[in-house]
Coordinates of C-alpha atoms in Angstrom, one line a residue:
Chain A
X1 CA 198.7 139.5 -41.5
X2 CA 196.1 138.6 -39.2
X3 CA 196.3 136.4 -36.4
X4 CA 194.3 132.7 -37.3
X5 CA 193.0 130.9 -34.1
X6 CA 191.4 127.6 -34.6
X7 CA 188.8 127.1 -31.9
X8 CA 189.1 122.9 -31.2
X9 CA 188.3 120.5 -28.4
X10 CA 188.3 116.8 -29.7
X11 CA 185.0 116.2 -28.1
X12 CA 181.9 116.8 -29.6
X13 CA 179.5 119.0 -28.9
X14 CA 180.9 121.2 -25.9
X15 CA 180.5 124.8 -27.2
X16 CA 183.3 125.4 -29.5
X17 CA 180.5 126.8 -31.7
X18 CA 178.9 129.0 -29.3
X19 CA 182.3 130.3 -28.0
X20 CA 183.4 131.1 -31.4
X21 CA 180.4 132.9 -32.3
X22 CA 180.8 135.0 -28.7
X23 CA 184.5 135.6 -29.0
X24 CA 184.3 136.6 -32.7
X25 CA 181.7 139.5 -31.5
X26 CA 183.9 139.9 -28.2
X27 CA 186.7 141.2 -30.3
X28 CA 185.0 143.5 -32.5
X29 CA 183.4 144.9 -29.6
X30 CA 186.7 145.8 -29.0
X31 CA 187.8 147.3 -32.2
X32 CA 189.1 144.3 -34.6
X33 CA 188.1 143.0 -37.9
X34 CA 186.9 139.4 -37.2
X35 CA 185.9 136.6 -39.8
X36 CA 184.8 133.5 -38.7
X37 CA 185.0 130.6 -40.4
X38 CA 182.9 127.6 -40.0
X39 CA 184.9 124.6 -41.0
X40 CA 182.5 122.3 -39.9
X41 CA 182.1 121.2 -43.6
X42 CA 178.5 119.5 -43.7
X43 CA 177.3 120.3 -40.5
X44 CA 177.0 124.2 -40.9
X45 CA 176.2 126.1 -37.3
X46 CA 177.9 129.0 -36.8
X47 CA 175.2 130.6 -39.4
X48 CA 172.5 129.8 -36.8
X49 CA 174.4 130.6 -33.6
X50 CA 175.2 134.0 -35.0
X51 CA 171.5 134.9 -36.1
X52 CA 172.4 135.4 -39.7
X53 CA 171.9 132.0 -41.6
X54 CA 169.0 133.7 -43.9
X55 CA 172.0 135.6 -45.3
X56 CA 174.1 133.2 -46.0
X57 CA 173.9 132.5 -50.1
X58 CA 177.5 130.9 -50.6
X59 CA 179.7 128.2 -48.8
X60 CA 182.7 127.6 -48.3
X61 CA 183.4 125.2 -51.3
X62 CA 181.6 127.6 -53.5
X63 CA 184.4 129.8 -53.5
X64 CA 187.1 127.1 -53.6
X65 CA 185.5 126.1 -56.3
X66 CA 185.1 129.4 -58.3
X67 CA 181.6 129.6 -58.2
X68 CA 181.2 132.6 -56.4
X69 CA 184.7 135.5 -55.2
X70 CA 185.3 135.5 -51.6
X71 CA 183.3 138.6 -50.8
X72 CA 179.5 137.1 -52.3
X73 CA 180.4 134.0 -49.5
X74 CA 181.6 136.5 -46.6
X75 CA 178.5 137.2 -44.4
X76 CA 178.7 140.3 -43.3
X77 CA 177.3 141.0 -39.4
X78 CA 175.3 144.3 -39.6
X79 CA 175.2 144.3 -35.5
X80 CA 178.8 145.2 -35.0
X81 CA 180.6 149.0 -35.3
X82 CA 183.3 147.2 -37.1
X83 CA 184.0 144.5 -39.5
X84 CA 182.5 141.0 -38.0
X85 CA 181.9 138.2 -41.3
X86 CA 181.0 135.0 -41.1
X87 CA 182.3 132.3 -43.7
X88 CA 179.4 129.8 -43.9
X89 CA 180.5 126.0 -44.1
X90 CA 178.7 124.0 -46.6
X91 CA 175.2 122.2 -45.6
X92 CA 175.4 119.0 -48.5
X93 CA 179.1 118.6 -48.7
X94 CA 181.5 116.3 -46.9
X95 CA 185.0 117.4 -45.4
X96 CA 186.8 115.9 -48.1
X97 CA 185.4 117.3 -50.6
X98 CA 187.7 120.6 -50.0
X99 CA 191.4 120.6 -50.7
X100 CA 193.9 121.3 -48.3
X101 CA 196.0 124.0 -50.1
X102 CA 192.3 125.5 -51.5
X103 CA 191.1 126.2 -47.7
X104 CA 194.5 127.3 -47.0
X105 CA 194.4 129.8 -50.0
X106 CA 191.4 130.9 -48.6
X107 CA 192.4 131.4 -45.0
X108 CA 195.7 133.2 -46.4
X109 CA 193.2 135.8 -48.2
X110 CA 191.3 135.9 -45.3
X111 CA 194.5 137.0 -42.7
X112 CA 195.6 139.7 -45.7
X113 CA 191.7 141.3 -45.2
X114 CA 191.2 140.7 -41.3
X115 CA 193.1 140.8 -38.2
X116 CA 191.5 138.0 -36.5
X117 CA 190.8 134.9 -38.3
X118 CA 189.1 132.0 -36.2
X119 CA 188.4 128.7 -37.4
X120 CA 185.5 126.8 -35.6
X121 CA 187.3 123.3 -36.1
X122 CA 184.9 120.1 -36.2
X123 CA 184.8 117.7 -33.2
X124 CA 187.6 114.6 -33.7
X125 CA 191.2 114.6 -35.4
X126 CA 190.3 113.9 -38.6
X127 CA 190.6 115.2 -41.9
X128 CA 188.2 118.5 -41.1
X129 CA 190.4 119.0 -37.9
X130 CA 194.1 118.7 -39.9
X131 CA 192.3 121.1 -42.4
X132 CA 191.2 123.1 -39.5
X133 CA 194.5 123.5 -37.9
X134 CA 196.5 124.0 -40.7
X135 CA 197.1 127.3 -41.2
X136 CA 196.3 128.5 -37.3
X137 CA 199.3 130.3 -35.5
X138 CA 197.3 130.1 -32.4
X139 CA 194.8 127.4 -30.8
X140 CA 191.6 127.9 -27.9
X141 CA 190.8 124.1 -26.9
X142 CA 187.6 124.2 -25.5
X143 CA 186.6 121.6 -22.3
X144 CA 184.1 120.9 -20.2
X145 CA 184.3 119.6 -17.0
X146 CA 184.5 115.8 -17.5
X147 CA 187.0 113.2 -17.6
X148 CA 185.9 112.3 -21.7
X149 CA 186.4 115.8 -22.7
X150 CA 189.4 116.5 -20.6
X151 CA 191.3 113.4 -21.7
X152 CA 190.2 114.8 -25.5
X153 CA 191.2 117.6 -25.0
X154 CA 194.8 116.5 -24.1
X155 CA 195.0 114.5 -27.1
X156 CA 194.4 117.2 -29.0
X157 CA 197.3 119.9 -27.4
X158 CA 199.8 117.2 -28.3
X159 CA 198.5 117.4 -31.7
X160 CA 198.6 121.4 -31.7
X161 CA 202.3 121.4 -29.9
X162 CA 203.7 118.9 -32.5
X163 CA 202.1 120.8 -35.1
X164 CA 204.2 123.7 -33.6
X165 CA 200.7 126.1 -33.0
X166 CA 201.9 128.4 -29.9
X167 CA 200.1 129.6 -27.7
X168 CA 197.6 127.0 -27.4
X169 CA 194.3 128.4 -24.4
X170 CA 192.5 126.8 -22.9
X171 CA 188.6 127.5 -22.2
X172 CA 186.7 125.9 -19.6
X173 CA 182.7 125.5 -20.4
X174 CA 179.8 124.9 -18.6
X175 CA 181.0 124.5 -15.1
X176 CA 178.1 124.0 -13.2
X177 CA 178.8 125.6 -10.0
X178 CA 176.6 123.5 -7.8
X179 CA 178.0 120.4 -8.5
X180 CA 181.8 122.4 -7.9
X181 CA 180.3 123.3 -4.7
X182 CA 179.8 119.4 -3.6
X183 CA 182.8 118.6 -5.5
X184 CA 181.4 116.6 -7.5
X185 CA 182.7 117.6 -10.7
X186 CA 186.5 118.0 -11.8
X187 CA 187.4 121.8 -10.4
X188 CA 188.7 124.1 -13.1
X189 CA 191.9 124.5 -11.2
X190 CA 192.6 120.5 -11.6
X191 CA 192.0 121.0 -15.3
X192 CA 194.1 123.6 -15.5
X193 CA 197.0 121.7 -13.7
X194 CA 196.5 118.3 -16.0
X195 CA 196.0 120.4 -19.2
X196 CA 198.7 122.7 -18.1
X197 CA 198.2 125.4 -20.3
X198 CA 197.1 128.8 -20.5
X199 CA 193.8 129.4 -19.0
X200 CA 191.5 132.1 -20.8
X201 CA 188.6 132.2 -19.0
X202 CA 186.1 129.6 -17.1
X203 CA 182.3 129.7 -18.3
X204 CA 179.8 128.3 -16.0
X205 CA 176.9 126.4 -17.0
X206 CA 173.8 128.6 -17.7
X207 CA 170.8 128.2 -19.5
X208 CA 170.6 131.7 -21.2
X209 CA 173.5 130.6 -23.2
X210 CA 171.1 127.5 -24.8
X211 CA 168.0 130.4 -24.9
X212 CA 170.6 132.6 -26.9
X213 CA 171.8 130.0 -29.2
X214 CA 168.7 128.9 -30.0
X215 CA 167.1 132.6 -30.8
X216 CA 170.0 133.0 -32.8
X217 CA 171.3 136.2 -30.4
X218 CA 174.6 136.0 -29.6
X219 CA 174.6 137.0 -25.6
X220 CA 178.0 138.6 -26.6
X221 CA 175.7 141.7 -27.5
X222 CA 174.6 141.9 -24.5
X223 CA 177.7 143.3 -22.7
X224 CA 175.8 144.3 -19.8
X225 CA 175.1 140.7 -19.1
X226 CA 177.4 138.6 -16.7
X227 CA 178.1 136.3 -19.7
X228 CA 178.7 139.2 -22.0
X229 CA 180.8 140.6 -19.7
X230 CA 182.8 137.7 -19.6
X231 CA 183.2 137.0 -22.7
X232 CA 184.9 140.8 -23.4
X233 CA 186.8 139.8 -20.8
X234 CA 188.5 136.7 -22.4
X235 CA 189.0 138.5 -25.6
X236 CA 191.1 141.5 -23.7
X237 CA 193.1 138.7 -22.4
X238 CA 193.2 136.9 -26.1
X239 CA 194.3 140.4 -27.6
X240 CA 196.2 142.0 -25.2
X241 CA 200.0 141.5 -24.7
X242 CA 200.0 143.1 -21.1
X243 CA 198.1 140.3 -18.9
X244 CA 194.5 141.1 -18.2
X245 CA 193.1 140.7 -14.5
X246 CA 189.9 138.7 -14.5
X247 CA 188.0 137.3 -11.6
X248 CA 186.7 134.0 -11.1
X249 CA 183.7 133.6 -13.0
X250 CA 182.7 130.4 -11.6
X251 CA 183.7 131.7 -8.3
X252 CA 182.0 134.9 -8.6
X253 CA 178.9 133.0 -9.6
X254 CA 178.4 130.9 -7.0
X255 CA 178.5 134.0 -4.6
X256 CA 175.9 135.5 -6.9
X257 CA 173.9 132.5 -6.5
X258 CA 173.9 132.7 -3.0
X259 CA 172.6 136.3 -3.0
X260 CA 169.9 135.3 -5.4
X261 CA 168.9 132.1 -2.8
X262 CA 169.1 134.2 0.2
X263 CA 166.4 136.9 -1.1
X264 CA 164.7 134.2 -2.2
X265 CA 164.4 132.8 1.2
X266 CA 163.1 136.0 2.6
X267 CA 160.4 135.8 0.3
Chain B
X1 CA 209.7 111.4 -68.2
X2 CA 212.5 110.7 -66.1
X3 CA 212.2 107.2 -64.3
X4 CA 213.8 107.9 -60.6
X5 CA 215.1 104.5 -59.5
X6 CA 215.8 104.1 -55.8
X7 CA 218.9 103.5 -54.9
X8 CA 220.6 101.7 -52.0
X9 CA 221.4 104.5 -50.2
X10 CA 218.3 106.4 -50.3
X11 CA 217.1 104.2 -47.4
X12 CA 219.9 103.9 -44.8
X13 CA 219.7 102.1 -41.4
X14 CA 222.5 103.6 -38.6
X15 CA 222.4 102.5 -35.0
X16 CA 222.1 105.3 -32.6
X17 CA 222.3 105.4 -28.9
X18 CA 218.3 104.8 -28.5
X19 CA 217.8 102.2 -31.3
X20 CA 217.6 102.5 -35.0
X21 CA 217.8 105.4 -37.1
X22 CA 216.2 105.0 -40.6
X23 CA 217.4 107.5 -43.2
X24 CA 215.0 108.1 -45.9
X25 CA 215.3 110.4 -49.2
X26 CA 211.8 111.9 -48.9
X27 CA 212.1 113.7 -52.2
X28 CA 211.7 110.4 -54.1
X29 CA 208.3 108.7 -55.5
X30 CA 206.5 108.0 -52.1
X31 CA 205.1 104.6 -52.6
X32 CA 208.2 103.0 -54.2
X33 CA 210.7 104.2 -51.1
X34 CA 207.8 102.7 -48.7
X35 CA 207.8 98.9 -50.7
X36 CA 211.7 99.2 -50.5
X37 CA 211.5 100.3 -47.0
X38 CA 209.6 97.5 -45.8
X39 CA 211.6 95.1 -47.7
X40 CA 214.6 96.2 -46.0
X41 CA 212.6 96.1 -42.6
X42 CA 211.6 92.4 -43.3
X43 CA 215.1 91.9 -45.2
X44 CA 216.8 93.0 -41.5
X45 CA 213.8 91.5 -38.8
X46 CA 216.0 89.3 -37.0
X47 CA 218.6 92.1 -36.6
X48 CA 215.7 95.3 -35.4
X49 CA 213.0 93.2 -33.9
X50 CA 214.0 93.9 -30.4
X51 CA 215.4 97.4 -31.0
X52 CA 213.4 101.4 -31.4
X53 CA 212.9 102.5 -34.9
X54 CA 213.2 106.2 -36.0
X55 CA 212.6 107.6 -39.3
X56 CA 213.9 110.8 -40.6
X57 CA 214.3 112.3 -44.1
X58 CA 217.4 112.9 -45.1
X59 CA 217.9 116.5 -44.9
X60 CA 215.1 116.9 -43.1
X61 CA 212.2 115.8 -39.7
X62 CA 209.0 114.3 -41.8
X63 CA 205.9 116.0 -40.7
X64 CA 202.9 114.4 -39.0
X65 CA 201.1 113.5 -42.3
X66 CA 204.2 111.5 -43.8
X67 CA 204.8 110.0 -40.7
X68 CA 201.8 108.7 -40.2
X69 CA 201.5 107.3 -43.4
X70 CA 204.5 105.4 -43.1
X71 CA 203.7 104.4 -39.6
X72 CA 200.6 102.9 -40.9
X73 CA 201.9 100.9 -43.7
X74 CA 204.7 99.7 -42.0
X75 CA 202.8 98.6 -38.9
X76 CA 200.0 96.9 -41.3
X77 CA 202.9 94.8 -43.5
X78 CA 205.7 94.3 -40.8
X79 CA 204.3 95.0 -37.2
X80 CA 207.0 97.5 -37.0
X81 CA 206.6 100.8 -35.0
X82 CA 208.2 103.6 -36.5
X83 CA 209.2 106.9 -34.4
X84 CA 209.7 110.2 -34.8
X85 CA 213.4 111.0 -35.3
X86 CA 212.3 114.1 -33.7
X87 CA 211.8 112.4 -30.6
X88 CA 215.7 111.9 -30.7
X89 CA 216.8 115.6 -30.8
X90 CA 214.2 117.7 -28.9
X91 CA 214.3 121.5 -28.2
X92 CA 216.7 121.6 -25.1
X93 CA 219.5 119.9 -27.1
X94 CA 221.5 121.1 -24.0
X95 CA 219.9 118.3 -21.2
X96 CA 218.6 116.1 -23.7
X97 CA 221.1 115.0 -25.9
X98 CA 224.1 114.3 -23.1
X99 CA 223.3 110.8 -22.1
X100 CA 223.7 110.1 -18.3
X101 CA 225.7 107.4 -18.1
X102 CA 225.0 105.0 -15.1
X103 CA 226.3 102.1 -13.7
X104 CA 225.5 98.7 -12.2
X105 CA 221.3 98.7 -11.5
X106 CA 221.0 101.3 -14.1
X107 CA 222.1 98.6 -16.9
X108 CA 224.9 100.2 -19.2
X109 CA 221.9 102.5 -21.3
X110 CA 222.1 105.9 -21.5
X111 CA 218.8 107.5 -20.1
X112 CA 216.1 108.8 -22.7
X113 CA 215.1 112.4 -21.2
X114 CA 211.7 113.6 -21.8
X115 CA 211.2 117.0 -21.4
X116 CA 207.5 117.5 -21.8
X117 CA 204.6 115.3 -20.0
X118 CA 203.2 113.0 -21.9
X119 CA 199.3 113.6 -23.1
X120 CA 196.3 111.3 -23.7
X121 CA 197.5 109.4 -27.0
X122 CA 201.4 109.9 -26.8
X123 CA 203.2 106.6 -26.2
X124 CA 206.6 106.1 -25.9
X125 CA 208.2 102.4 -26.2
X126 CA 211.8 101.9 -25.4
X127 CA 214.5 99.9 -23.8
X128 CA 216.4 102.8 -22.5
X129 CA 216.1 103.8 -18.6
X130 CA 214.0 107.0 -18.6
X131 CA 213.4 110.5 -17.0
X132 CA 210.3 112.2 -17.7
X133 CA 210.4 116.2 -16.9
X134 CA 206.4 116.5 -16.3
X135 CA 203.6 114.3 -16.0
X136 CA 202.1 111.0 -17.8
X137 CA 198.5 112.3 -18.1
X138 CA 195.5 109.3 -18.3
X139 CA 196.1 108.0 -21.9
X140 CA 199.6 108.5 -22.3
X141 CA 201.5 105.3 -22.3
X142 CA 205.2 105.0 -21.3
X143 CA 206.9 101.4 -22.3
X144 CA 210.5 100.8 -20.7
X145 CA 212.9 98.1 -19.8
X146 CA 214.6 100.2 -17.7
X147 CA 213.8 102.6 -14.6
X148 CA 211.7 105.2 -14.8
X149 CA 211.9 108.5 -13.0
X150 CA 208.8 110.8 -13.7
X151 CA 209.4 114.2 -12.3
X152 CA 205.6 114.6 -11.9
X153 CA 202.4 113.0 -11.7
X154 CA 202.0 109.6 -12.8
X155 CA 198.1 109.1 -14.1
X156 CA 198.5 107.2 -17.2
X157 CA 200.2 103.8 -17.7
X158 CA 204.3 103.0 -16.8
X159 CA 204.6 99.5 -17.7
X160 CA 208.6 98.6 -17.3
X161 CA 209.6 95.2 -19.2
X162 CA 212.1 92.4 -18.8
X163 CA 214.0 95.1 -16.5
X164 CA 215.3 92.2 -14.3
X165 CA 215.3 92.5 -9.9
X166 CA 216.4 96.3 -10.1
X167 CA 213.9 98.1 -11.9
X168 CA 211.9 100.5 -10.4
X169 CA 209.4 103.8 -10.7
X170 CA 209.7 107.3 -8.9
X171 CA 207.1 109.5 -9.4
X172 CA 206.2 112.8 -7.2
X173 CA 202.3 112.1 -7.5
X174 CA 201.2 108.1 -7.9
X175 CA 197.6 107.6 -9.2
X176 CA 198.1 105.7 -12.4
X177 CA 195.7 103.9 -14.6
X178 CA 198.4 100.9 -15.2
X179 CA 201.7 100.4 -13.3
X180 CA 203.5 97.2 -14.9
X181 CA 206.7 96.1 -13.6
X182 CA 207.7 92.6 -15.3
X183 CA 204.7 91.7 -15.7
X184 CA 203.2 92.1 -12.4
X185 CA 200.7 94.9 -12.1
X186 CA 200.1 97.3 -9.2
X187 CA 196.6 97.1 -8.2
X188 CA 194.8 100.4 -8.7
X189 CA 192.6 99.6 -5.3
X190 CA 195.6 100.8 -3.4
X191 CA 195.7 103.8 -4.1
X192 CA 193.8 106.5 -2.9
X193 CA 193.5 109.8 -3.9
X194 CA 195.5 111.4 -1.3
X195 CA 198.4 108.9 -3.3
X196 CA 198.5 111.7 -5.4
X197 CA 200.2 114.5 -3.2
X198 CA 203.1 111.8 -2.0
X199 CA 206.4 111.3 -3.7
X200 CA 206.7 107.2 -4.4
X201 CA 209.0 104.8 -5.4
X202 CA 207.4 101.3 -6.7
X203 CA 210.2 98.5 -7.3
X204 CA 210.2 95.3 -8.0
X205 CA 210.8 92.6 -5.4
X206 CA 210.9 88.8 -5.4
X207 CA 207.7 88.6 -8.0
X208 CA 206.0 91.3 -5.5
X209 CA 205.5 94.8 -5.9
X210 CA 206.9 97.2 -3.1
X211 CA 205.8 100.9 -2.9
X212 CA 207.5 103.7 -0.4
X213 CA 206.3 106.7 0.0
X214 CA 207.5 109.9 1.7
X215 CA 205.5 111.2 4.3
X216 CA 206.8 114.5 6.3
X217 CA 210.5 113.6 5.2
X218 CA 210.4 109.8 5.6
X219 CA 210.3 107.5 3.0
X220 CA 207.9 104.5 4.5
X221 CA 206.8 101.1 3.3
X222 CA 203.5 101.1 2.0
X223 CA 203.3 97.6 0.5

C-alpha cells in the first residue's frame, strides 16, 4: 500500500498547489510512482500548475460516479521516467457533491496502484478538507511566513493530531529573504518552534516559481535549478528513513544574493 | 422493522474526578439519543451547570464528526459544552491519570495534566488547577478556576476564574494575547518581547495583578 499524504495549510492561497505539483515530480525523479490528486473539488489547479490540463477528459466525480474507470480520469505525465498521474478535480462541481466513502474508495484504489498518493487539500476545515484528510496516513502543512497563516496552520495540526495522521511536516514558503534579513518577517526557526513539528524544507520567495506556474512548467524539471534542487531535496527527506542533510535554503540564498549584488556593483 | 426504543441506561451521567462523564450507546438511532440527551441535560441543569461535561460512547471515544455534532446541538438547545472524554485518558496514562493531590492554596482538586501545547482553536474550560506540558500558542484558550502551571510559552489566553486570593500563573516564556485572573486582566503593554525568554509568575493580589520574573537566578518584582 502506498503512502497517502494530504498536502494542507488552512490558509488560502500559499502554494499548497505549487508544492504538490513540485513534490509529486520530486519523487518520481527519484524513482516512485506518484498520483496526485486535486481535491480542490470546483476549483481545479493542479491541471494547470502541472502543464497538462488539455489532457485532462475526466474528473474526479466522473469516476465516483461511474461515468468513466479510474484509468480514462488518471492523467498520465509523459515528462517523467516513471509513473507521475494527475487526478483532475472537477471544474462545475461543489465539494459536497462527492461522498466520503466514494473518494475514499478511490484513494484506497489509488494506494493499491501507486506508492505515493498526495492529496492537494482545499484551503479551510471544511467539508473538502475532512474529505481531504481522511484517508492520509501522513500530512505536509504548508505556511508562509505570517502571523494569519501560521496561526492557520496550527489550527489545522491539531485537527491532523486528533485525527491521529503521524508524521505531520511542515513546509515553509515564500520566505522572502530581504525582509528576514531586517527582521521584519517571522524567521523560519520561530515558526518552527511555535508549530513545533517536523521541518521539511524552507522555500524562499522567488518569482520564477510564479513564471513557472503560470507557463505551466513545473521548475521541479529543472533539477539543475536552485529551486529544483531543492525541492529533490525535500522529497529525499519525505522518502528516506535515514535523515537527509539539507542546507539552509533561505540561508544559502541570501549569501547567493549577496554575490549576485556585489558583481553587480562592480558593474 | 424493528423499532429500537432508548432506554434509561443508554444515556448515563457518572461524576468523575474532572466533572461529568456522559455515557452514550452510540449504536442507537442518532437523532433520538440526542433529544433524550438534551432532555436529560435540561432535566439535570441545576445539578451540571457549574461542572465539565464529557461524552463518550459506551464501548468506545466518538470521533471528531460525532462529537461535533453533538457539541453543536447541545450548545444550540442547552448552552452546554460538551468535551471529549478523550481528553480524560490521554496517551501517557502513566502522568496523566494520577491526580496530584494538593493542599491548602491549591484547593482540594486534583490537577488536570496536559501533555501537549495547546494550538490555535483548542480550548480547554475547567475548574480543576492545571499543568500544561508545552505551550498555549495564539488562539488556544485555557479557562481555569484554579492555578495554572504552563511548562512553556504562554502566547494565547489563560484566563483563571473565581480562583479566590491564591490563584496564580507560571509560565517559562510570558507574551500572551489575554491573561485574566478574576476578572482583572494583565495589560498586554507590559510586556515586551524580551518577556518571552523569562520564567514568570502572575498572581493575584488585593484586586492587583503582580508579576515576578527570574532574571540570572532571582525571582524579582516586575509589577
Amino acid at each position: 500500500m502506498g503512502e497517502t499524504i494530504v498536502i494542507t495549510s488552512g490558509k488560502g492561497g500559499v502554494g499548497k498547489t505549487t508544492i504538490t505539483a513540485n513534490l509529486g515530480i520530486s519523487l518520481g525523479q527519484l524513482g516512485f510512482s506518484v498520483v496526485m490528486v486535486d481535491a480542490d473539488i470546483g476549483l481545479r489547479n493542479l491541471d494547470l500548475v502541472m502543464g497538462i490540463e488539455k489532457k485532462v477528459k475526466y474528473h474526479i466525480l466522473d469516476v465516483s460516479k461511474g461515468l468513466c474507470t479510474l484509468d480514462d480520469a488518471l492523467v498520465k505525465d509523459t515528462r517523467s521516467k516513471t509513473p507521475l498521474c494527475l487526478l483532475p478535480a472537477s471544474q462545475s462541481h461543489f465539494k459536497e457533491d462527492i461522498q466520503k466513502d466514494d473518494f475514499s474508495d478511490l484513494i484506497q484504489s489509488l494506494q493499491e496502484r501507486f506508492q505515493y498518493v498526495l492529496i492537494d487539500s482545499p484551503a479551510g476545515i471544511e467539508y473538502g478538507f475532512r474529505l481531504s484528510t481522511k484517508d492520509a496516513n501522513q500530512g505536509i502543512v504548508v505556511v508562509n511566513p505570517e502571523v494569519s497563516s501560521i496561526r492557520d496552520a496550527d489550527r489545522v495540526i491539531s485537527i491532523l493530531e486528533q485525527k491521529k495522521i503521524k508524521p505531520i511536516y511542515l513546509i515553509i514558503n515564500r520566505v522572502n529573504t530581504e525582509l528576514l534579513k531586517k527582521k521584519e518577517i517571522i524567521s523560519p526557526e520561530e515558526i518552527q518552534e511555535i508549530l513545533d513539528i517536523p521541518l521539511l524544507g524552507v522555500i524562499p520567495e522567488d518569482p520564477a516559481v510564479v513564471i513557472s506556474a503560470n507557463q505551466g512548467k513545473p521548475f521541479a524539471y529543472q533539477t539543475q535549478s536552485k529551486l529544483g534542487e531543492l525541492f529533490l531535496h525535500i522529497a529525499k527527506k519525505l522518502s528516506s528513513e535515514e535523515p537527509v542533510m539539507m542546507e539552509d535554503s533561505y540561508k544559502a540564498e541570501s549569501l547567493w544574493n549577496k554575490v549576485k549584488k556585489s558583481f553587480t556593483l562592480k558593474k | 422493522m424493528q423499532i429500537k426504543v432508548i432506554q434509561e441506561d443508554d444515556i448515563q451521567f457518572k461524576g468523575c474526578s474532572s466533572g461529568i462523564l456522559i455515557l452514550i450507546n452510540q449504536d442507537l438511532d442518532f437523532e433520538k439519543l440526542i433529544k433524550k440527551l438534551i432532555q436529560k441535560l435540561k432535566k439535570e441543569k441545576k445539578f451540571i451547570s457549574d461542572m465539565d461535561l464529557f461524552i463518550k460512547g459506551k464501548d468506545r471515544f466518538l470521533d471528531q464528526d460525532e462529537l461535533g455534532m453533538i457539541r453543536k446541538m447541545v450548545r444550540d438547545k442547552t448552552k452546554f459544552s460538551i468535551l471529549n472524554a478523550s481528553q480524560l485518558e490521554p496517551e501517557l496514562p502513566d502522568i496523566t491519570t494520577s491526580p496530584a493531590r494538593n493542599k491548602g492554596l491549591l484547593s482540594s482538586q486534583p490537577f488536570l495534566i496536559i501533555n501537549h501545547s495547546l494550538r490555535a482553536g483548542e480550548e480547554i474550560n475547567t475548574t480543576s488547577p492545571v499543568i500544561l506540558h508545552g505551550d498555549i500558542n495564539p488562539g488556544a484558550i485555557l479557562k481555569s478556576s484554579g492555578p495554572v502551571i504552563v511548562t512553556g510559552k504562554i502566547k494565547g489566553d489563560v484566563i483563571i476564574q473565581n480562583a479566590g486570593e491564591g490563584a496564580f500563573v507560571y509560565s517559562s516564556g510570558l507574551q500572551p494575547n489575554r491573561l485574566s485572573i478574576n476578572s482583572i486582566d494583565l495589560s498586554g503593554s507590559i510586556l515586551i518581547e524580551s518577556d518571552m525568554l523569562n520564567a514568570s509568575i502572575v498572581y493575584c493580589n488585593q484586586n492587583a495583578i503582580n508579576i515576578l520574573r527570574l532574571k540570572e537566578d532571582k525571582w524579582e518584582k516586575q509589577l
